[in-house]
Amino acid sequence: MDEARSGSARAVGRLISLVEDASPLLREVAAALAPHAGKAEVIGLTGAPGVGKSTCTAALVSAFRSAGRRVGVLAVDPSSPFSGGALLGDRVRMQDHATDDGVFIRSMATRGHLGGLSWATPQALRVLDAAGCDVILVETVGVGQSEVEIAGLADTTVVLLAPGMGDAIQVAKAGVLEVGDLYVVNKADRDGAELVTRDLRHMLALGTRSADGWKPLILKLVASVGTGVPELVSAIAAHRAHLSSSGELDARRRRRIHDEIEILALTALRERFGQLPAGHQVDALVDRVLAGKLDPYAAADELVTELTQP
Amino acid sequence: MDEARSGSARAVGRLISLVEDASPLLREVAAALAPHAGKAEVIGLTGAPGVGKSTCTAALVSAFRSAGRRVGVLAVDPSSPFSGGALLGDRVRMQDHATDDGVFIRSMATRGHLGGLSWATPQALRVLDAAGCDVILVETVGVGQSEVEIAGLADTTVVLLAPGMGDAIQVAKAGVLEVGDLYVVNKADRDGAELVTRDLRHMLALGTRSADGWKPLILKLVASVGTGVPELVSAIAAHRAHLSSSGELDARRRRRIHDEIEILALTALRERFGQLPAGHQVDALVDRVLAGKLDPYAAADELVTELTQP
């Protein structure tokens, strides 16, 4: 714990592993972290596969490092049987930062958890935060649900798009609208970048304005060569200044902790279902529903009653 | 209810709306449906935006209708502010079936629910099932989590890919491996179809074999003109025969009902959090976590204790 706070990547890694494994030590660690968390700026990056999220993340890491800030990166991947989380391609892109003490990079798998972003992600953020990261980038592949969740975790959500990934309907269908504070058209030197930008502008104009008065920005980027990175860094800073002055930063952090407590409580309750003795009422409930003698709502009512009246 | 069972699309639609709105009438409806559900064959279709899921769904609907079977279609979309669920493009593709009494088509939004596939989806399946659909197609856009969930809902999961959607790493990253019973390369008349097929075969060879001994098949399709549709229908039938003879069909249905009861119970418990009086302990817990005086795990423990000891 002290090692992690003094910047040992290995110690931070061990703490995050405790989180991922839901280790029995976790509660102790969480209690020790509590006084130190709540300082880091959390930036979410999301977009469909192939838009260049990892390249963009790497470019942002370089920019924040140049400014002397300590950076954490959490890459939240739908897990694959081959990688245990991160894929080789991403690793290669991040390898410039692999030997930098001021950068901590970690991949997390989401499969099998309740919800697209692992319930462990907020806890891993908390570890990086308490370990002294000034900025934490959360990168996630996603269509639909995971963007909504990343928006819940991050102070600033950056949605990436790229030319050649589909027309305007695909943009809308990808479910990326409404959640972004910043929209970045990456690979902006390629054919079609203007078209994506125009479709995006059109879609955003149709959408609902965010409640806190922020108007989402559209930026162009060629992350692979660094074009547009300073502008992106400035836009992130501008959004953060807006959050601060509007009071939304505090509101988002409150909401985030509220959700965090709620998901942990639900997870604990869910574990109780699993810990019910074999041959228990849950199996009997399944039998009765299968036989058409009970509907699932009534079955759930019986289960809740039993759980809450021990 | 009786109207729905006799095939009134309007009555079925009203029942699904009750499900989506979590209407107070829902429990009554669910109880009435219970004796009639459990007969339909559920087929999941998933894949990234642009692979042609809707075209494939439409082609399958035609094939099942030709065989005299009643068909339900649930299109589960990440909702967008413009559509309330379904997008115009998909509607257009399905319009051939709009006047057919033997086909019921419904879009459902997932945003804001706990998990990528709405908790309402299993209930909507139950409505279609009880209304006499022989086959139900569940179509979902997805990367990652939603495929995993569709695999939980469906008897047979069909994963669609298409050439030009990215290289082998993108295939892996899309999180589609492991969940498919059948893999379909759509737009197989286009350049790159061979490459996608080869990459897919390679990835599947590396992956883990399914526990029930089924070896996922790879098929080629040009859904827009119907090429490969009879082969797809046969492969679905072959998979189902395998499920039946291996006992896995019953096992999957048991598991599905188990998950359904569990998610409804969790939803009910979650609602209790929301119904706690204002200024209640949850807010106090958030304050203490924000101040670094409590960690989220300890906060969740306090919440669970209070909920389960009324």
Coordinates of C-alpha atoms in Angstrom, one line a residue, chain A:
Chain A
M1 CA 0.0 0.0 0.0
D2 CA 2.7 2.4 1.0
E3 CA 4.8 1.1 -1.9
A4 CA 1.9 1.8 -4.3
R5 CA 1.6 5.3 -3.0
S6 CA 5.2 6.0 -3.5
G7 CA 4.8 5.0 -7.1
S8 CA 5.8 1.3 -7.4
A9 CA 4.1 0.0 -10.5
R10 CA 4.5 -3.5 -9.3
A11 CA 2.7 -2.6 -6.0
V12 CA -0.1 -0.8 -7.9
G13 CA -0.4 -3.8 -10.2
R14 CA -0.8 -6.2 -7.2
L15 CA -3.5 -4.0 -5.7
I16 CA -5.5 -4.0 -8.9
S17 CA -5.1 -7.8 -9.1
L18 CA -6.7 -8.0 -5.7
V19 CA -9.6 -5.9 -7.0
E20 CA -10.0 -8.1 -10.1
D21 CA -9.9 -11.3 -8.1
A22 CA -12.3 -9.9 -5.5
S23 CA -9.7 -11.0 -3.0
P24 CA -10.6 -11.3 0.7
L25 CA -7.9 -8.7 1.3
L26 CA -9.7 -6.3 -0.8
R27 CA -11.8 -4.7 2.0
E28 CA -8.7 -4.0 4.0
V29 CA -7.0 -2.4 1.0
A30 CA -10.1 -0.4 0.2
A31 CA -10.2 1.0 3.7
A32 CA -6.5 1.9 3.5
L33 CA -7.0 3.7 0.1
A34 CA -10.1 5.7 1.2
P35 CA -8.3 8.7 2.6
H36 CA -6.1 9.1 -0.5
A37 CA -8.6 8.9 -3.3
G38 CA -10.7 11.5 -5.0
K39 CA -7.9 13.7 -6.5
A40 CA -7.3 12.3 -10.0
E41 CA -8.9 13.7 -13.2
V42 CA -10.6 10.8 -15.0
I43 CA -10.9 10.9 -18.8
G44 CA -12.9 8.2 -20.7
L45 CA -12.1 7.3 -24.3
T46 CA -14.5 5.2 -26.2
G47 CA -15.4 4.3 -29.8
A48 CA -15.9 1.3 -32.1
P49 CA -13.1 -1.1 -32.8
G50 CA -10.6 0.3 -35.3
V51 CA -11.1 4.0 -34.7
G52 CA -7.6 4.3 -33.1
K53 CA -8.4 4.5 -29.4
S54 CA -5.1 3.0 -28.3
T55 CA -3.1 5.3 -30.5
C56 CA -5.0 8.3 -29.2
T57 CA -4.5 7.1 -25.6
A58 CA -0.7 6.8 -26.3
A59 CA -0.6 10.3 -27.7
L60 CA -2.5 11.7 -24.7
V61 CA -0.2 9.9 -22.3
S62 CA 2.8 11.6 -24.0
A63 CA 1.2 15.0 -23.8
F64 CA 0.4 14.6 -20.1
R65 CA 3.8 13.3 -19.3
S66 CA 5.4 16.3 -21.1
A67 CA 3.4 18.4 -18.7
G68 CA 4.9 16.5 -15.8
R69 CA 1.7 14.8 -14.8
R70 CA 1.5 11.2 -13.5
V71 CA -0.7 9.1 -15.7
G72 CA -2.7 5.9 -15.3
V73 CA -4.3 4.0 -18.1
L74 CA -7.0 1.4 -17.7
A75 CA -7.9 -0.4 -20.9
V76 CA -11.2 -2.1 -20.4
D77 CA -11.6 -4.8 -23.0
P78 CA -14.2 -7.3 -23.8
S79 CA -12.0 -10.2 -22.9
S80 CA -10.9 -12.7 -25.4
P81 CA -9.7 -16.2 -24.9
F82 CA -6.3 -15.3 -26.4
S83 CA -5.3 -12.2 -24.5
G84 CA -6.7 -12.2 -21.0
G85 CA -7.7 -8.7 -21.6
A86 CA -5.3 -6.7 -23.7
L87 CA -4.4 -7.5 -27.3
L88 CA -1.0 -7.5 -28.7
G89 CA -1.7 -4.6 -31.1
D90 CA -2.5 -2.3 -28.2
R91 CA 0.4 -3.3 -26.2
V92 CA 2.7 -2.5 -29.1
R93 CA 1.3 1.0 -29.4
M94 CA 1.7 1.6 -25.7
Q95 CA 5.2 0.3 -25.5
D96 CA 6.9 3.7 -25.7
H97 CA 5.6 4.3 -22.2
A98 CA 6.4 0.9 -20.8
T99 CA 9.6 2.0 -19.1
D100 CA 8.3 5.3 -17.8
D101 CA 7.8 5.4 -14.0
G102 CA 5.2 8.1 -14.3
V103 CA 2.9 5.9 -16.3
F104 CA 0.9 3.0 -15.1
I105 CA -0.9 0.9 -17.7
R106 CA -3.3 -1.9 -17.0
S107 CA -5.8 -3.9 -19.0
M108 CA -9.0 -5.3 -17.4
A109 CA -11.4 -7.8 -18.8
T110 CA -15.2 -7.3 -18.5
R111 CA -16.6 -10.6 -19.5
G112 CA -18.9 -12.3 -17.1
H113 CA -19.5 -9.3 -14.9
L114 CA -22.8 -7.6 -14.3
G115 CA -22.8 -4.7 -16.8
G116 CA -20.4 -3.9 -19.6
L117 CA -17.8 -2.1 -17.6
S118 CA -16.6 -4.4 -14.8
W119 CA -17.7 -3.5 -11.3
A120 CA -14.0 -3.7 -10.6
T121 CA -13.3 -0.7 -12.8
P122 CA -14.3 2.0 -10.2
Q123 CA -12.2 0.2 -7.6
A124 CA -9.2 0.0 -10.0
L125 CA -9.6 3.7 -10.6
R126 CA -9.5 4.2 -6.9
V127 CA -6.2 2.4 -6.6
L128 CA -4.6 4.5 -9.4
D129 CA -6.0 7.6 -7.8
A130 CA -4.7 6.8 -4.3
A131 CA -1.4 5.8 -5.9
G132 CA -0.9 9.4 -7.0
C133 CA -2.0 9.4 -10.6
D134 CA -2.9 13.0 -11.6
V135 CA -4.8 11.8 -14.7
I136 CA -6.4 8.5 -15.4
L137 CA -7.4 7.5 -18.9
V138 CA -10.1 4.8 -19.2
E139 CA -10.1 3.3 -22.6
T140 CA -13.0 1.0 -23.6
V141 CA -14.2 -0.6 -26.8
G142 CA -17.9 -0.2 -27.0
V143 CA -21.1 0.1 -28.8
G144 CA -24.0 1.1 -26.7
Q145 CA -24.0 0.2 -23.1
S146 CA -20.3 0.6 -22.4
E147 CA -20.3 4.3 -23.5
V148 CA -23.1 5.0 -21.1
E149 CA -21.1 3.4 -18.3
I150 CA -17.9 5.1 -19.2
A151 CA -19.7 8.4 -19.0
G152 CA -20.7 7.5 -15.5
L153 CA -17.1 6.9 -14.5
A154 CA -15.3 9.7 -16.2
D155 CA -15.2 13.4 -15.6
T156 CA -14.7 14.0 -19.3
T157 CA -15.8 11.5 -21.9
V158 CA -14.1 11.5 -25.3
V159 CA -15.9 9.6 -28.1
L160 CA -13.7 8.7 -31.1
L161 CA -14.8 8.1 -34.6
A162 CA -12.9 7.6 -37.9
P163 CA -13.7 7.8 -41.6
G164 CA -14.6 4.7 -43.3
M165 CA -16.4 3.1 -40.3
G166 CA -19.9 3.6 -41.8
D167 CA -22.3 6.3 -42.8
A168 CA -24.4 8.6 -40.6
I169 CA -26.8 5.9 -39.6
Q170 CA -23.9 3.8 -38.4
V171 CA -22.8 6.8 -36.3
A172 CA -26.2 7.0 -34.7
K173 CA -26.5 3.3 -34.3
A174 CA -23.2 3.0 -32.6
G175 CA -25.0 4.6 -29.7
V176 CA -22.2 7.1 -29.1
L177 CA -24.4 10.2 -29.1
E178 CA -25.4 12.0 -25.9
V179 CA -22.6 10.5 -23.8
G180 CA -19.6 12.4 -25.3
D181 CA -18.3 15.7 -23.9
L182 CA -15.8 15.8 -26.8
Y183 CA -16.1 14.1 -30.2
V184 CA -12.9 13.4 -32.0
V185 CA -12.6 12.4 -35.6
N186 CA -9.4 10.4 -35.7
K187 CA -7.5 9.6 -38.9
A188 CA -8.6 13.1 -40.1
D189 CA -6.1 13.0 -43.0
R190 CA -8.0 10.2 -44.7
D191 CA -10.7 10.4 -47.3
G192 CA -14.1 10.7 -45.7
A193 CA -13.0 12.7 -42.6
E194 CA -15.1 15.7 -43.7
L195 CA -18.1 13.5 -44.3
V196 CA -17.9 11.9 -40.8
T197 CA -17.4 15.4 -39.2
R198 CA -20.4 16.8 -41.1
D199 CA -22.7 13.8 -40.2
L200 CA -21.6 14.0 -36.6
R201 CA -22.3 17.8 -36.5
H202 CA -25.7 17.2 -37.9
M203 CA -26.5 14.4 -35.5
L204 CA -25.3 16.4 -32.5
A205 CA -27.4 19.4 -33.6
L206 CA -30.5 17.1 -33.5
G207 CA -29.6 15.6 -30.2
T208 CA -30.5 17.0 -26.7
R209 CA -28.2 19.5 -25.1
S210 CA -26.5 18.4 -22.0
A211 CA -28.2 19.5 -18.8
D212 CA -25.2 21.4 -17.5
G213 CA -25.0 23.7 -20.5
W214 CA -21.9 22.2 -22.1
K215 CA -22.0 22.1 -25.9
P216 CA -20.0 19.0 -27.1
L217 CA -17.0 19.9 -29.2
I218 CA -15.9 18.2 -32.4
L219 CA -12.2 17.9 -32.9
K220 CA -10.0 16.5 -35.7
L221 CA -7.0 14.3 -34.9
V222 CA -4.3 12.3 -36.6
A223 CA -3.2 10.5 -33.4
S224 CA -0.5 8.4 -35.1
V225 CA 1.5 11.5 -35.9
G226 CA 0.3 13.8 -33.1
T227 CA -1.6 16.3 -35.2
G228 CA -4.4 17.8 -33.1
V229 CA -3.2 16.4 -29.8
P230 CA -2.5 19.8 -28.2
E231 CA -6.0 21.0 -29.2
L232 CA -7.5 17.8 -27.7
V233 CA -5.6 18.4 -24.4
S234 CA -6.8 22.0 -24.4
A235 CA -10.4 20.9 -25.0
I236 CA -10.2 18.4 -22.2
A237 CA -8.9 21.2 -19.9
A238 CA -11.7 23.5 -21.1
H239 CA -14.4 20.9 -20.3
R240 CA -12.9 20.3 -16.9
A241 CA -12.9 24.1 -16.2
H242 CA -16.6 24.1 -17.2
L243 CA -17.4 21.2 -14.9
S244 CA -15.7 22.9 -12.0
S245 CA -17.4 26.3 -12.4
S246 CA -20.8 24.8 -13.0
G247 CA -20.7 22.6 -10.0
E248 CA -21.1 19.6 -12.2
L249 CA -17.7 18.1 -11.2
D250 CA -18.9 17.6 -7.6
A251 CA -22.3 16.4 -8.8
R252 CA -20.7 13.8 -11.1
R253 CA -18.4 12.6 -8.4
R254 CA -21.2 12.2 -5.9
R255 CA -23.2 10.3 -8.5
R256 CA -20.3 8.1 -9.2
I257 CA -19.8 7.1 -5.6
H258 CA -23.5 6.6 -5.2
D259 CA -23.5 4.2 -8.2
E260 CA -20.4 2.5 -6.9
I261 CA -21.9 1.8 -3.5
E262 CA -25.1 0.6 -5.2
I263 CA -23.3 -1.8 -7.5
L264 CA -21.2 -3.2 -4.7
A265 CA -24.3 -3.7 -2.6
L266 CA -26.1 -5.5 -5.5
T267 CA -23.0 -7.7 -6.1
A268 CA -23.0 -8.7 -2.4
L269 CA -26.7 -9.5 -2.6
R270 CA -26.2 -11.4 -5.8
E271 CA -23.5 -13.5 -4.1
R272 CA -26.0 -14.5 -1.5
F273 CA -28.1 -16.1 -4.3
G274 CA -25.0 -18.2 -5.3
Q275 CA -24.3 -19.1 -1.7
L276 CA -27.8 -20.5 -1.0
P277 CA -27.5 -24.2 -0.3
A278 CA -27.8 -26.6 -3.2
G279 CA -31.3 -28.0 -3.8
H280 CA -32.5 -24.7 -2.3
Q281 CA -35.6 -22.8 -3.1
V282 CA -34.0 -21.1 -6.2
D283 CA -33.9 -24.5 -8.0
A284 CA -37.4 -25.2 -6.9
L285 CA -38.5 -21.8 -8.2
V286 CA -36.9 -22.6 -11.6
D287 CA -38.7 -25.9 -11.7
R288 CA -42.1 -24.2 -11.0
V289 CA -41.4 -21.5 -13.7
L290 CA -40.3 -24.2 -16.2
A291 CA -43.6 -26.1 -15.5
G292 CA -45.6 -22.9 -16.2
K293 CA -46.9 -22.9 -12.6
L294 CA -45.2 -19.7 -11.6
D295 CA -44.1 -16.6 -13.5
P296 CA -40.6 -15.1 -13.1
Y297 CA -41.8 -12.0 -11.3
A298 CA -43.6 -14.0 -8.6
A299 CA -40.5 -16.2 -8.4
A300 CA -38.3 -13.1 -7.9
D301 CA -40.7 -11.8 -5.2
E302 CA -40.3 -15.1 -3.3
L303 CA -36.5 -14.9 -3.6
V304 CA -36.4 -11.3 -2.4
T305 CA -38.6 -12.0 0.5
E306 CA -36.4 -14.8 1.6
L307 CA -33.2 -12.9 1.2
T308 CA -34.4 -9.9 3.1
Q309 CA -36.0 -11.8 6.0
P310 CA -33.3 -14.1 7.2

